[in-house]
JSON list of C-alpha atoms in Angstrom, two decimals:
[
{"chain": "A", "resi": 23, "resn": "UNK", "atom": "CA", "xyz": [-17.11, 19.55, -9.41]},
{"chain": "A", "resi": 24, "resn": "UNK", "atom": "CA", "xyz": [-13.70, 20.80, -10.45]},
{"chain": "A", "resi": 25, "resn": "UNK", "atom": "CA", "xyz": [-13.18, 21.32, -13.83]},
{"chain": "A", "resi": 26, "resn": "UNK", "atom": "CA", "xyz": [-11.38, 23.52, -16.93]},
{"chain": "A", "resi": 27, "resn": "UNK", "atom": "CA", "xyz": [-12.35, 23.82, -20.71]},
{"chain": "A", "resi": 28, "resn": "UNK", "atom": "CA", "xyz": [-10.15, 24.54, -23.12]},
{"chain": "A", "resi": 29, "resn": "UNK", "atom": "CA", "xyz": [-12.35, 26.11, -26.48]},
{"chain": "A", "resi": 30, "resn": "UNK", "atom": "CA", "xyz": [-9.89, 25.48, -29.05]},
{"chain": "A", "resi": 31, "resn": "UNK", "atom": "CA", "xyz": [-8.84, 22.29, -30.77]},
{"chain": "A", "resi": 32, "resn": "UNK", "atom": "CA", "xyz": [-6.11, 23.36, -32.45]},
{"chain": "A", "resi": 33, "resn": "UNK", "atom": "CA", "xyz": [-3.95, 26.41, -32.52]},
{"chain": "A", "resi": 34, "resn": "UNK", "atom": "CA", "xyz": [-1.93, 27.81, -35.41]},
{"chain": "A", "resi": 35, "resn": "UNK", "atom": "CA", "xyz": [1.20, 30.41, -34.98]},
{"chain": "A", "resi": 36, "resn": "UNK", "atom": "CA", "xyz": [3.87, 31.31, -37.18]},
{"chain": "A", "resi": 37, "resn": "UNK", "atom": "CA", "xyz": [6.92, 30.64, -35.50]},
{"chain": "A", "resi": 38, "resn": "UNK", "atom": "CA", "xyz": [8.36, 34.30, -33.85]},
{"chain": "A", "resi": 39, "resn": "UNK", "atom": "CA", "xyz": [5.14, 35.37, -32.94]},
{"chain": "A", "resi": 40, "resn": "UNK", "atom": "CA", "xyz": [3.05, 35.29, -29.82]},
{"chain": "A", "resi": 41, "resn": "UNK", "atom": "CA", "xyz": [0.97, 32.74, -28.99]},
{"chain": "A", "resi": 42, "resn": "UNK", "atom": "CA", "xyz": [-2.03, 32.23, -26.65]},
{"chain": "A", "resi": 43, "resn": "UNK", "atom": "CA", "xyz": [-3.39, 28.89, -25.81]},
{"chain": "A", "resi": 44, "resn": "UNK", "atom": "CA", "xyz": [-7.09, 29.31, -23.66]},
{"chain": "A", "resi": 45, "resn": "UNK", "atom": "CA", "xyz": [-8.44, 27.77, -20.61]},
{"chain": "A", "resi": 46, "resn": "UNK", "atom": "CA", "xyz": [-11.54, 28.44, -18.32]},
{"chain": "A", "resi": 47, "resn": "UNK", "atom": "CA", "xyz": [-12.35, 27.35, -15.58]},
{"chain": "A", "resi": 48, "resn": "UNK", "atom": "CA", "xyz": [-15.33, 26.07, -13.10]},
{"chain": "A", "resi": 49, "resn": "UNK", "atom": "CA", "xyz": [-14.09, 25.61, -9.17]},
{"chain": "A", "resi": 50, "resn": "UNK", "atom": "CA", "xyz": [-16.14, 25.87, -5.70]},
{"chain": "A", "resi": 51, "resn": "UNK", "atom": "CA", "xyz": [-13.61, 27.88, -3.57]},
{"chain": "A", "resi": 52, "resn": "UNK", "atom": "CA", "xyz": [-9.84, 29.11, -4.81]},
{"chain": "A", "resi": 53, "resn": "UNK", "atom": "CA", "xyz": [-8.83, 27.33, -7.43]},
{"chain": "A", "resi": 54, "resn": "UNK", "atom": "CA", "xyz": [-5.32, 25.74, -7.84]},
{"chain": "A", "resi": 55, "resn": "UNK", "atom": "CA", "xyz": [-4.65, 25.62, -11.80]},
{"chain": "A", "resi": 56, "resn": "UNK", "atom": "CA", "xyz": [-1.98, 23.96, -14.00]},
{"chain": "A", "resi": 57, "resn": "UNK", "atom": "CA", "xyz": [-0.85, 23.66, -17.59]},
{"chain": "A", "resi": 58, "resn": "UNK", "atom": "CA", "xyz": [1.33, 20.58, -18.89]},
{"chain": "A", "resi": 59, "resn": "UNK", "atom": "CA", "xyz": [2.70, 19.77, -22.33]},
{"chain": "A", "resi": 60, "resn": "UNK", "atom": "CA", "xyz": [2.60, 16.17, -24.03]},
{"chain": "A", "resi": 61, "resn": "UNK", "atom": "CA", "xyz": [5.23, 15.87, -26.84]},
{"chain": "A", "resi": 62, "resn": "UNK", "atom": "CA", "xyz": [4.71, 12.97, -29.01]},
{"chain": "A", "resi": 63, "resn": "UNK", "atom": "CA", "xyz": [5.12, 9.22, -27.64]},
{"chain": "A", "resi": 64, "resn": "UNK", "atom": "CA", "xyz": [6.17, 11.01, -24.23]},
{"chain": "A", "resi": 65, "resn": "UNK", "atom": "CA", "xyz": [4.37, 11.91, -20.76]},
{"chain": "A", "resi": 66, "resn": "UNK", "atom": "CA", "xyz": [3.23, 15.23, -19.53]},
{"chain": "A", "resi": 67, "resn": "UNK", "atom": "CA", "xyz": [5.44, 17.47, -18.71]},
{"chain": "A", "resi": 68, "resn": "UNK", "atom": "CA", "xyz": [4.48, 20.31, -15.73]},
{"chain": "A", "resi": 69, "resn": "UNK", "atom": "CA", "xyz": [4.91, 23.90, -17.10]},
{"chain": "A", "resi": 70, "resn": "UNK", "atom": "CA", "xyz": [3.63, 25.81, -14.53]},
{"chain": "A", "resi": 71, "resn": "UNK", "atom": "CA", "xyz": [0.77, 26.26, -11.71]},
{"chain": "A", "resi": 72, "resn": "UNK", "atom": "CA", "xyz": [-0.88, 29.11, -10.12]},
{"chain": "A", "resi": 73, "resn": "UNK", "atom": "CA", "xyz": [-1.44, 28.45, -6.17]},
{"chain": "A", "resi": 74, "resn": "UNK", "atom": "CA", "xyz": [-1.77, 31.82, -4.99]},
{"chain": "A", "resi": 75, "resn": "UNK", "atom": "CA", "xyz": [-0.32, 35.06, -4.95]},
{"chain": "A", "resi": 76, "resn": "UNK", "atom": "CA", "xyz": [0.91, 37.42, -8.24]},
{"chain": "A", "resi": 77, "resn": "UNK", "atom": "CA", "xyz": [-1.62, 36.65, -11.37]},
{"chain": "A", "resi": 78, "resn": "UNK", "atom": "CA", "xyz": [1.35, 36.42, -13.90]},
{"chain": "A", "resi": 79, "resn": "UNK", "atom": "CA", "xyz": [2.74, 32.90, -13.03]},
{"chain": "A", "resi": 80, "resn": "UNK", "atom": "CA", "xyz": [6.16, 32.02, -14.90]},
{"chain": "A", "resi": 81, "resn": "UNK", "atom": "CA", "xyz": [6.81, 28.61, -15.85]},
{"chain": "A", "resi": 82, "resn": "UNK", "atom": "CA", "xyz": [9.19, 26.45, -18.13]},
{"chain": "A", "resi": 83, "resn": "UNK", "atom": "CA", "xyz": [10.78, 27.09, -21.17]},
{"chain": "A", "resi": 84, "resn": "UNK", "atom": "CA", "xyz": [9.49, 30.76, -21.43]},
{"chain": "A", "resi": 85, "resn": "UNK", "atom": "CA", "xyz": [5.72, 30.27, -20.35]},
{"chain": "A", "resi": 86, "resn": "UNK", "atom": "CA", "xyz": [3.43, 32.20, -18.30]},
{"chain": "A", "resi": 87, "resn": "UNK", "atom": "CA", "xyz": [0.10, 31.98, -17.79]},
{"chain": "A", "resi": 88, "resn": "UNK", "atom": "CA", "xyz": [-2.64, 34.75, -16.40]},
{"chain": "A", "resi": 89, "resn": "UNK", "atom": "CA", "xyz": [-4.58, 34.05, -13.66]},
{"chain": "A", "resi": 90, "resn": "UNK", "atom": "CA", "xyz": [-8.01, 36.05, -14.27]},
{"chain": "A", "resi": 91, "resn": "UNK", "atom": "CA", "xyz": [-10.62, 35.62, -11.59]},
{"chain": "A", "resi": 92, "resn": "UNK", "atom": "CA", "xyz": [-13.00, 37.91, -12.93]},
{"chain": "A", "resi": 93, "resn": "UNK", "atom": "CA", "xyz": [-13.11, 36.26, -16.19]},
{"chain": "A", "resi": 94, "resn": "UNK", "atom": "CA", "xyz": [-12.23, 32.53, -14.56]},
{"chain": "A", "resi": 95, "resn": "UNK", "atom": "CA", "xyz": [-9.64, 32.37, -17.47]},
{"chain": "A", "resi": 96, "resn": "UNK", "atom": "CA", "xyz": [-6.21, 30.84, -17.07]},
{"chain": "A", "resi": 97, "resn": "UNK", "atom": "CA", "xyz": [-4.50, 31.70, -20.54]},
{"chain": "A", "resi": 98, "resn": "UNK", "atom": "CA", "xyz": [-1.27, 30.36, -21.72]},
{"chain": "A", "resi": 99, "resn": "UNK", "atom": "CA", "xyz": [1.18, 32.85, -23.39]},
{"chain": "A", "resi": 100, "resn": "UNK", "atom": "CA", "xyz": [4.84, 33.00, -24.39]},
{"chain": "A", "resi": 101, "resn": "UNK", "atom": "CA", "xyz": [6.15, 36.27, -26.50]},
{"chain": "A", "resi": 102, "resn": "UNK", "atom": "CA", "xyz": [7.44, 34.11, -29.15]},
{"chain": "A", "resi": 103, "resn": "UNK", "atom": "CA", "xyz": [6.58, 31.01, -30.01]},
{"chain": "A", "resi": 104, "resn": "UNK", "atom": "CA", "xyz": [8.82, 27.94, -31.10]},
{"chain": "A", "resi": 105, "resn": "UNK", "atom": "CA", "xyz": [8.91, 25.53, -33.62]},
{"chain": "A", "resi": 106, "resn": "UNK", "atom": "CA", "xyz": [9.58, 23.28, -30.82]},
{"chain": "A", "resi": 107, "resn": "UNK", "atom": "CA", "xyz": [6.71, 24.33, -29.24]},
{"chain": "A", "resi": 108, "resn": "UNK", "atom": "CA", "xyz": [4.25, 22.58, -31.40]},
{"chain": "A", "resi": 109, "resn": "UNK", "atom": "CA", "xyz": [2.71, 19.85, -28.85]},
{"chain": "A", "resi": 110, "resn": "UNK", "atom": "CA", "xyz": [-0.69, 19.05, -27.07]},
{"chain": "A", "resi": 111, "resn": "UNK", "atom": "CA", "xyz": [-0.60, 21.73, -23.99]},
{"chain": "A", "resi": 112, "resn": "UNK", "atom": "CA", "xyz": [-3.56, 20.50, -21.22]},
{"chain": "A", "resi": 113, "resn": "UNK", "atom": "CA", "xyz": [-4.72, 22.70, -18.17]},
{"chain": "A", "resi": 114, "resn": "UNK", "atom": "CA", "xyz": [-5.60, 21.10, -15.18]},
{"chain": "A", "resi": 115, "resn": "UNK", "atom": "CA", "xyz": [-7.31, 21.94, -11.87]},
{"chain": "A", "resi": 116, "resn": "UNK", "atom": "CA", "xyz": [-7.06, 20.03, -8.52]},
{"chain": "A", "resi": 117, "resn": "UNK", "atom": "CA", "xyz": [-10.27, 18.14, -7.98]},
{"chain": "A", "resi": 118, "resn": "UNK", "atom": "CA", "xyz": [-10.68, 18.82, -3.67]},
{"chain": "A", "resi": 119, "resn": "UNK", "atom": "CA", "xyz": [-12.68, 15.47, -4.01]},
{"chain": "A", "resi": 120, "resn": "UNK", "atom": "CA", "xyz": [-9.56, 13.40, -5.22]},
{"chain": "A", "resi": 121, "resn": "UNK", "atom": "CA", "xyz": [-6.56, 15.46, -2.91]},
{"chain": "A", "resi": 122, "resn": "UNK", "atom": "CA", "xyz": [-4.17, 15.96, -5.38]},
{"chain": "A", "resi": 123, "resn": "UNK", "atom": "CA", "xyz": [-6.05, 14.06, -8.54]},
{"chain": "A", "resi": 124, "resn": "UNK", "atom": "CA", "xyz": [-6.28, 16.53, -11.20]},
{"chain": "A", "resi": 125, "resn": "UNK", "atom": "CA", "xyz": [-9.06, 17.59, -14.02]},
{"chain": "A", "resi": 126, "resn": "UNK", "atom": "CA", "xyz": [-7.94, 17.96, -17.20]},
{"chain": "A", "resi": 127, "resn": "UNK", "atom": "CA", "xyz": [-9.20, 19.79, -19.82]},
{"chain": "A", "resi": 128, "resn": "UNK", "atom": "CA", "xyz": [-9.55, 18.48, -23.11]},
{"chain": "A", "resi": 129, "resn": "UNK", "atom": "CA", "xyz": [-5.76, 19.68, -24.56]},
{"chain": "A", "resi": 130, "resn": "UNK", "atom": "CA", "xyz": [-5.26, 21.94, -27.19]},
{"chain": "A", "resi": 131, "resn": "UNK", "atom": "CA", "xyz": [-2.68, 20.93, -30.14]},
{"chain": "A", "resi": 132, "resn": "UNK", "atom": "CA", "xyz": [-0.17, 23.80, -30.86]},
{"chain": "A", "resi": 133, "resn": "UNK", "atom": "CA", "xyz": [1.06, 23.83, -34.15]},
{"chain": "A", "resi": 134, "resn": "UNK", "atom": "CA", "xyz": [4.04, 26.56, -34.81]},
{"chain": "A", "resi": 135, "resn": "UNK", "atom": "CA", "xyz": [5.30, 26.47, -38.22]},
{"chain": "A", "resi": 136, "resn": "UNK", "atom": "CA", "xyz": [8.35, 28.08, -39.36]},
{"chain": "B", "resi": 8, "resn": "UNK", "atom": "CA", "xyz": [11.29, 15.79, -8.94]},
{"chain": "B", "resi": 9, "resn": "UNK", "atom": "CA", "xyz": [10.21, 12.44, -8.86]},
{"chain": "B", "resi": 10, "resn": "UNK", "atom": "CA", "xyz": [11.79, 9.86, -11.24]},
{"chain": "B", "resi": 11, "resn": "UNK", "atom": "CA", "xyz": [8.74, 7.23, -12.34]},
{"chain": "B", "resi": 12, "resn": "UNK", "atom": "CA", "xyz": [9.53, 4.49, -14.86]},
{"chain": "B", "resi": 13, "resn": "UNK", "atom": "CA", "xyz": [6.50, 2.39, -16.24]},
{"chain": "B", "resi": 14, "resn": "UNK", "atom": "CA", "xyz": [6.58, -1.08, -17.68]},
{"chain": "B", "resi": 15, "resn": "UNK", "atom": "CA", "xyz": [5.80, -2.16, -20.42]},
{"chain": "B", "resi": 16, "resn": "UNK", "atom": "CA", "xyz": [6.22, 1.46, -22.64]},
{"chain": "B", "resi": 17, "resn": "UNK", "atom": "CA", "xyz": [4.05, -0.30, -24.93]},
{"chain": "B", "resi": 18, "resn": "UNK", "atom": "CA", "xyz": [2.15, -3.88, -25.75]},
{"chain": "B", "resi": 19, "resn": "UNK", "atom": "CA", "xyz": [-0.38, -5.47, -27.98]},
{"chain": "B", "resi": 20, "resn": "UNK", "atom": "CA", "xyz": [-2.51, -7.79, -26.33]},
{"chain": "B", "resi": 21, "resn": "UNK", "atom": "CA", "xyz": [-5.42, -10.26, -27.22]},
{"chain": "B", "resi": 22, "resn": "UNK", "atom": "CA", "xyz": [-8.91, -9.53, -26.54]},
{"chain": "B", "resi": 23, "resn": "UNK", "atom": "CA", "xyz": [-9.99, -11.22, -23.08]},
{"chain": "B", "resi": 24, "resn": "UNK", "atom": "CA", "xyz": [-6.41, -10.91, -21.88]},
{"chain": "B", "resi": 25, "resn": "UNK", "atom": "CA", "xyz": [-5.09, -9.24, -18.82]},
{"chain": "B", "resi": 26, "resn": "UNK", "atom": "CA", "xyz": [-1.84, -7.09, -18.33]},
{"chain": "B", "resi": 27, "resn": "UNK", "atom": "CA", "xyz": [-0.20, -5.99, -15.26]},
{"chain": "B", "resi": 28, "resn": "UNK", "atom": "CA", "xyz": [1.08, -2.17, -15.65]},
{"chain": "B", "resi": 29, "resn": "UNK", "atom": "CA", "xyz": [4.33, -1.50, -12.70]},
{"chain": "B", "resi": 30, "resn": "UNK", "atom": "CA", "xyz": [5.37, 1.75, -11.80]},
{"chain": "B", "resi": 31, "resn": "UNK", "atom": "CA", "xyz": [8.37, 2.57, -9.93]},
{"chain": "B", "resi": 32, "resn": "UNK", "atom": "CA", "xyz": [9.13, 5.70, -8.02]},
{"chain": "B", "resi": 33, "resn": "UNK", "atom": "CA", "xyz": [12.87, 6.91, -7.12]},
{"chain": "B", "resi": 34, "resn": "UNK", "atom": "CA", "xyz": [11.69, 7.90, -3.72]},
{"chain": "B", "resi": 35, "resn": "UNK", "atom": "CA", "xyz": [8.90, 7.44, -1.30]},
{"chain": "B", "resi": 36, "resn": "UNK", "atom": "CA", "xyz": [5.73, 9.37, -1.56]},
{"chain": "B", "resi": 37, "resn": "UNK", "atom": "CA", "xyz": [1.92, 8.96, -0.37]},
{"chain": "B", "resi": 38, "resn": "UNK", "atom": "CA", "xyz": [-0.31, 9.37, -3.04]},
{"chain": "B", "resi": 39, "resn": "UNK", "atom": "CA", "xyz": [0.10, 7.89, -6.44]},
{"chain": "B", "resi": 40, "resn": "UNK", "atom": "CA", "xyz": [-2.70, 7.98, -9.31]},
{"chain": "B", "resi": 41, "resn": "UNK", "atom": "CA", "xyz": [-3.13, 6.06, -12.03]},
{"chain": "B", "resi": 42, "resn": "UNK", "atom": "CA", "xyz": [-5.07, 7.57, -15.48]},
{"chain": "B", "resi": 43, "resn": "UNK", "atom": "CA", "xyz": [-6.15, 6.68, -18.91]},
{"chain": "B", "resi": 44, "resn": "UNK", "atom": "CA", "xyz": [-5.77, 8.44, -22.16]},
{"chain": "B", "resi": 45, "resn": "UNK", "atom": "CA", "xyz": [-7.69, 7.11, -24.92]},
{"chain": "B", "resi": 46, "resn": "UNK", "atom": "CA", "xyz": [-6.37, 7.86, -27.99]},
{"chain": "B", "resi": 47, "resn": "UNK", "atom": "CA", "xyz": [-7.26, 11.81, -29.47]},
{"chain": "B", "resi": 48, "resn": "UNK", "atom": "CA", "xyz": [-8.63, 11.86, -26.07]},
{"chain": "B", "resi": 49, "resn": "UNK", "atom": "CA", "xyz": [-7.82, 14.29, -22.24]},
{"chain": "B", "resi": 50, "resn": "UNK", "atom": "CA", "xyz": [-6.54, 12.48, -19.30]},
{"chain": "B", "resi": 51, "resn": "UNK", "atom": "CA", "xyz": [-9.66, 11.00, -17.35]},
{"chain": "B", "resi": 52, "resn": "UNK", "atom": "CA", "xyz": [-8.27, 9.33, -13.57]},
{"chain": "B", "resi": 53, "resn": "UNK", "atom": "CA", "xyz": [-9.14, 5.98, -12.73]},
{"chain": "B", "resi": 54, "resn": "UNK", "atom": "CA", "xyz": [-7.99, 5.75, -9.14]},
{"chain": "B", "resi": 55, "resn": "UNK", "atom": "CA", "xyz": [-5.84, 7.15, -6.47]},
{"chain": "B", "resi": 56, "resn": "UNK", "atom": "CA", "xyz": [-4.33, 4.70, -4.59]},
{"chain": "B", "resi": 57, "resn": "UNK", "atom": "CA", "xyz": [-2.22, 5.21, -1.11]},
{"chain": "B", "resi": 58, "resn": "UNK", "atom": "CA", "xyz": [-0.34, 2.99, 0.76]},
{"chain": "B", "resi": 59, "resn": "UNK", "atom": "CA", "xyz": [-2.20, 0.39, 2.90]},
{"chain": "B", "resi": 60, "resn": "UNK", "atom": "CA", "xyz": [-5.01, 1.59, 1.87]},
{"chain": "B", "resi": 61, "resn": "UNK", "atom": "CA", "xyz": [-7.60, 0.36, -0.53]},
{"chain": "B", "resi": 62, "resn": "UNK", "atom": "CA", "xyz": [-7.61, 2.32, -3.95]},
{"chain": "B", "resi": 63, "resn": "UNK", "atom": "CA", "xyz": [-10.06, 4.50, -4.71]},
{"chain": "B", "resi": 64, "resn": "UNK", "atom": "CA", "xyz": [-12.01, 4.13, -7.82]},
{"chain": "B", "resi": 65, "resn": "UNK", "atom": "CA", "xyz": [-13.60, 7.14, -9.75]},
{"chain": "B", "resi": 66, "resn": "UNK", "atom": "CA", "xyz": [-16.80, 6.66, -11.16]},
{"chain": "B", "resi": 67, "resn": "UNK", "atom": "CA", "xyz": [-17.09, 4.56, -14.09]},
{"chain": "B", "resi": 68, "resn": "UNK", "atom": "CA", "xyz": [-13.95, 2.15, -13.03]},
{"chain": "B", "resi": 69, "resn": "UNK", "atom": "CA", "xyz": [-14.58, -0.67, -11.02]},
{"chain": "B", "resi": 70, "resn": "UNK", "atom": "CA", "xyz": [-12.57, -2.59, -9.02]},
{"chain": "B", "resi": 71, "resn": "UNK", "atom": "CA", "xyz": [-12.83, -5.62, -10.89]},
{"chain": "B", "resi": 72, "resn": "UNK", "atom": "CA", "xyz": [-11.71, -4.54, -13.85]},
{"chain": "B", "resi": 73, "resn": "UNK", "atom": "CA", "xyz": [-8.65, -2.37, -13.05]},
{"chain": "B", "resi": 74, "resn": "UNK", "atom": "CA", "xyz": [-7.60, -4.20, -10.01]},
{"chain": "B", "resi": 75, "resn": "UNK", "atom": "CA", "xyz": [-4.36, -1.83, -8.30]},
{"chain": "B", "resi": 76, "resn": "UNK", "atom": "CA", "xyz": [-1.99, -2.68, -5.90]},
{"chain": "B", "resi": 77, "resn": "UNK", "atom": "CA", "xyz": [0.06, -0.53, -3.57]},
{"chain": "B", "resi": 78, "resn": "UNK", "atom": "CA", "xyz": [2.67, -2.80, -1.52]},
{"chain": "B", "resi": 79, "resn": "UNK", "atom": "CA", "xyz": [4.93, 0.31, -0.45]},
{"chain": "B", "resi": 80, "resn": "UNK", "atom": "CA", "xyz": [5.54, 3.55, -0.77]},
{"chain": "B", "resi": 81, "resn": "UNK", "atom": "CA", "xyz": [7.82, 3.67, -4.30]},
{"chain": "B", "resi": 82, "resn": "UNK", "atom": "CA", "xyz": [5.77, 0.90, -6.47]},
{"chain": "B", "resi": 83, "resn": "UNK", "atom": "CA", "xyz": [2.04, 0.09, -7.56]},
{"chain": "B", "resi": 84, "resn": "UNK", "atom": "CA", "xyz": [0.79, -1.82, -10.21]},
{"chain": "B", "resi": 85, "resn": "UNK", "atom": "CA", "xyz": [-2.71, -1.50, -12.45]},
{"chain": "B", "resi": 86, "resn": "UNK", "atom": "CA", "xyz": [-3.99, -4.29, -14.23]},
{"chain": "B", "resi": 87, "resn": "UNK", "atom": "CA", "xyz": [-5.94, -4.00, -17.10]},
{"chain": "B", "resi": 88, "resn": "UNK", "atom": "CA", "xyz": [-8.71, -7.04, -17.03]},
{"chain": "B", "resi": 89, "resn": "UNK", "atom": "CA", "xyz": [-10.11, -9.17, -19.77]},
{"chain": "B", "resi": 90, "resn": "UNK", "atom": "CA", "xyz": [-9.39, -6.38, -22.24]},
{"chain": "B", "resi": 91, "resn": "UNK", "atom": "CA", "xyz": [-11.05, -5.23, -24.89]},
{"chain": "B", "resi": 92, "resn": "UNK", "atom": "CA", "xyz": [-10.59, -3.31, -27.91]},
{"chain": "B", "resi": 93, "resn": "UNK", "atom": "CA", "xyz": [-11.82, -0.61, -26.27]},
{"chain": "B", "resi": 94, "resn": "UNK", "atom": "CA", "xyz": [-8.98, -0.94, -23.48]},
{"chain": "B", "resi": 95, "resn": "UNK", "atom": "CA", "xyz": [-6.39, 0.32, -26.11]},
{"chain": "B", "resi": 96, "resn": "UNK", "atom": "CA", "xyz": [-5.06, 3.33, -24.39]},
{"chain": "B", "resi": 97, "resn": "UNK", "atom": "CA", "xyz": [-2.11, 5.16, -22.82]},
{"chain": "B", "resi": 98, "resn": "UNK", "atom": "CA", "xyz": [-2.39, 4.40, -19.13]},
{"chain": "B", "resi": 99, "resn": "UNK", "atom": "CA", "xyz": [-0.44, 6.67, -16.91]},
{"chain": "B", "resi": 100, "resn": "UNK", "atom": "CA", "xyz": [1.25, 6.68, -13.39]},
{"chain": "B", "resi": 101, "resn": "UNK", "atom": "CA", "xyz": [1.50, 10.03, -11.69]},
{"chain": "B", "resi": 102, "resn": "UNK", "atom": "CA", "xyz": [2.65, 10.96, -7.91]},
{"chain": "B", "resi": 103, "resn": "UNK", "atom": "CA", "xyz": [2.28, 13.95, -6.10]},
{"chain": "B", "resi": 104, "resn": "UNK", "atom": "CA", "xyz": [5.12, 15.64, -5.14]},
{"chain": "B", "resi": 105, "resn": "UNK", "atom": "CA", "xyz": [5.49, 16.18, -1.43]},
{"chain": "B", "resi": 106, "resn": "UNK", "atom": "CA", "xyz": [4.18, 20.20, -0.50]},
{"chain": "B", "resi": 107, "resn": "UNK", "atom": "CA", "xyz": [4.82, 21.01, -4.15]},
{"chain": "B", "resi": 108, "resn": "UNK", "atom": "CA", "xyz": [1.04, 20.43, -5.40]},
{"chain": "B", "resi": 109, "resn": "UNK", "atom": "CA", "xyz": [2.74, 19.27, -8.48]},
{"chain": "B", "resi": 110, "resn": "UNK", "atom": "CA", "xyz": [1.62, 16.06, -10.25]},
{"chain": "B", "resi": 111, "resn": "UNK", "atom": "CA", "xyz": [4.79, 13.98, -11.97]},
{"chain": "B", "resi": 112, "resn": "UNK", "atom": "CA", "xyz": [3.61, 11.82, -14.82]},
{"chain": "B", "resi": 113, "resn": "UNK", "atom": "CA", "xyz": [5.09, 8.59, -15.82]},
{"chain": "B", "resi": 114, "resn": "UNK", "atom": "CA", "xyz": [6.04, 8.47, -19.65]},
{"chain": "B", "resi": 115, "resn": "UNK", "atom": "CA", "xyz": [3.03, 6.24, -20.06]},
{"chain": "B", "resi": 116, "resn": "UNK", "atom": "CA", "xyz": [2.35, 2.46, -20.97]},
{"chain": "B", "resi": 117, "resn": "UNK", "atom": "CA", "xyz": [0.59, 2.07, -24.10]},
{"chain": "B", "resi": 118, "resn": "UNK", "atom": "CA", "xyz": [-1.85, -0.82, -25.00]},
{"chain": "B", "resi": 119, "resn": "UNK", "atom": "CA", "xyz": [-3.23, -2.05, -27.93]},
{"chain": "B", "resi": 120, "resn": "UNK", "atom": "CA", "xyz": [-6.00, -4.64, -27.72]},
{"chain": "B", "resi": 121, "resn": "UNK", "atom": "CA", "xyz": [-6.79, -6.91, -30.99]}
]
C-alpha cells in the first residue's frame, strides 16, 4: 500500500527563518506526492504536488518541496517562515488502489512565533 | 478550481441519531470522496463514490453505517448512522479535479455526538 510518514509532531521556527517540515514515503511504482495546509476551523488547502519531472516543485505562498528518490523523502521548505504560517501541513500520496483517493500522513503542526 | 460547499459546517447530535452530510460542487466532475478526521487525528477516506455507481467503501466503513448517495455529477450526500460518541468528527467532501491530480477539499462538516 501507498503511504507517507511524517516523524515530527510539532515543529518550532522563529519567524524569518527557514523552516523544514518532513515527509517519507512508501509507494510500489512512481509515486505522485502532495502537501496541504489546514488552518484552524477551515479545510485543506493544496500547496503543491510533485507528478514528475524537476525535483524542486514550487507551490503556494512561497513553498517548495524536494522530491528525493534516493532517500524516499518529500521535505517541505520555504526560506523564511511566517507567522501566518503556523498551521497543521499534511503530505499525501495517491493510493493507485482508490484512483485519485489520497494517503495522508499524520500532519505536522507548524508553530512560527514572532 | 472546484468550488464545494458542505452542509451543515457544524452540529451536535444525540447518540443513536442519524445526520445527512450534502455537498455541492460548482461544476461537474467524476469522482468525489468523502473522509473523516477525528479530532488530533490525519485524514483516513471512507469511500469514493462516482456517479451511477455504487460507492466504494474502504476497509473498516460499511455500508450500513455511512450510507452515500451520488444522484449526479455536482452533489452527494454521507450519512452518518445511529451515531455515537465516537462519530464526533470533521467529515470532509473532496473531488478530483479533472487531469489536474489535485484533490479539492470541502471546508468540512463537523459533528459532535452527546
Amino acid at each position: 500500500a501507498q503511504s507517507v510518514a511524517q516523524p515530527e509532531d510539532q515543529v518550532n521556527v522563529a519567524e524569518g527563518n527557514p523552516l523544514t517540515v518532513k515527509c517519507t514515503y512508501s509507494v510500489s511504482g512512481n509515486p505522485y506526492l502532495f502537501w496541504y495546509v489546514q488552518y484552524p476551523n477551515r479545510g485543506l488547502q493544496f500547496l503543491l504536488k510533485y507528478i514528475t519531472g524537476d525535483n524542486l516543485v514550487k507551490g503556494s505562498y512561497g513553498f517548495e518541496a524536494e522530491f528525493n528518490k534516493s532517500q524516499t523523502s518529500f521535505h517541505l521548505k520555504k526560506p523564511s517562515a511566517l507567522v501566518s504560517d503556523s498551521a497543521l501541513y499534511f503530505c499525501a500520496v495517491r493510493d493507485r488502489n482508490s484512483g485519485y483517493a489520497l494517503n495522508f500522513g499524520k500532519g505536522t503542526s507548524l508553530l512560527v512565533t514572532p | 478550481s472546484a468550488v464545494i460547499s458542505q452542509k451543515p459546517s457544524r452540529d451536535i447530535c444525540q447518540r443513536g441519531t442519524s445526520l445527512t452530510i450534502q455537498c455541492q460542487v460548482d461544476s461537474q466532475v467524476t469522482m468525489m470522496f468523502w473522509y473523516r478526521q477525528q479530532p488530533g487525528q490525519s485524514l483516513t477516506l471512507i469511500a469514493t463514490a462516482n456517479q451511477g455507481s455504487e460507492a466504494t467503501y474502504e476497509s473498516g466503513f460499511v455500508i450500513d453505517k455511512f450510507p452515500i448517495s451520488r444522484p449526479n455529477l455536482t452533489f452527494s450526500t454521507l450519512t452518518v448512522s445511529n451515531m455515537s460518541p465516537e462519530d464526533s468528527s470533521i467529515y470532509l467532501c473532496s473531488v478530483e479535479q479533472s487531469g489536474a491530480n489535485v484533490l479539492t477539499f470541502g471546508a468540512g462538516s463537523r459533528l459532535t455526538v452527546l
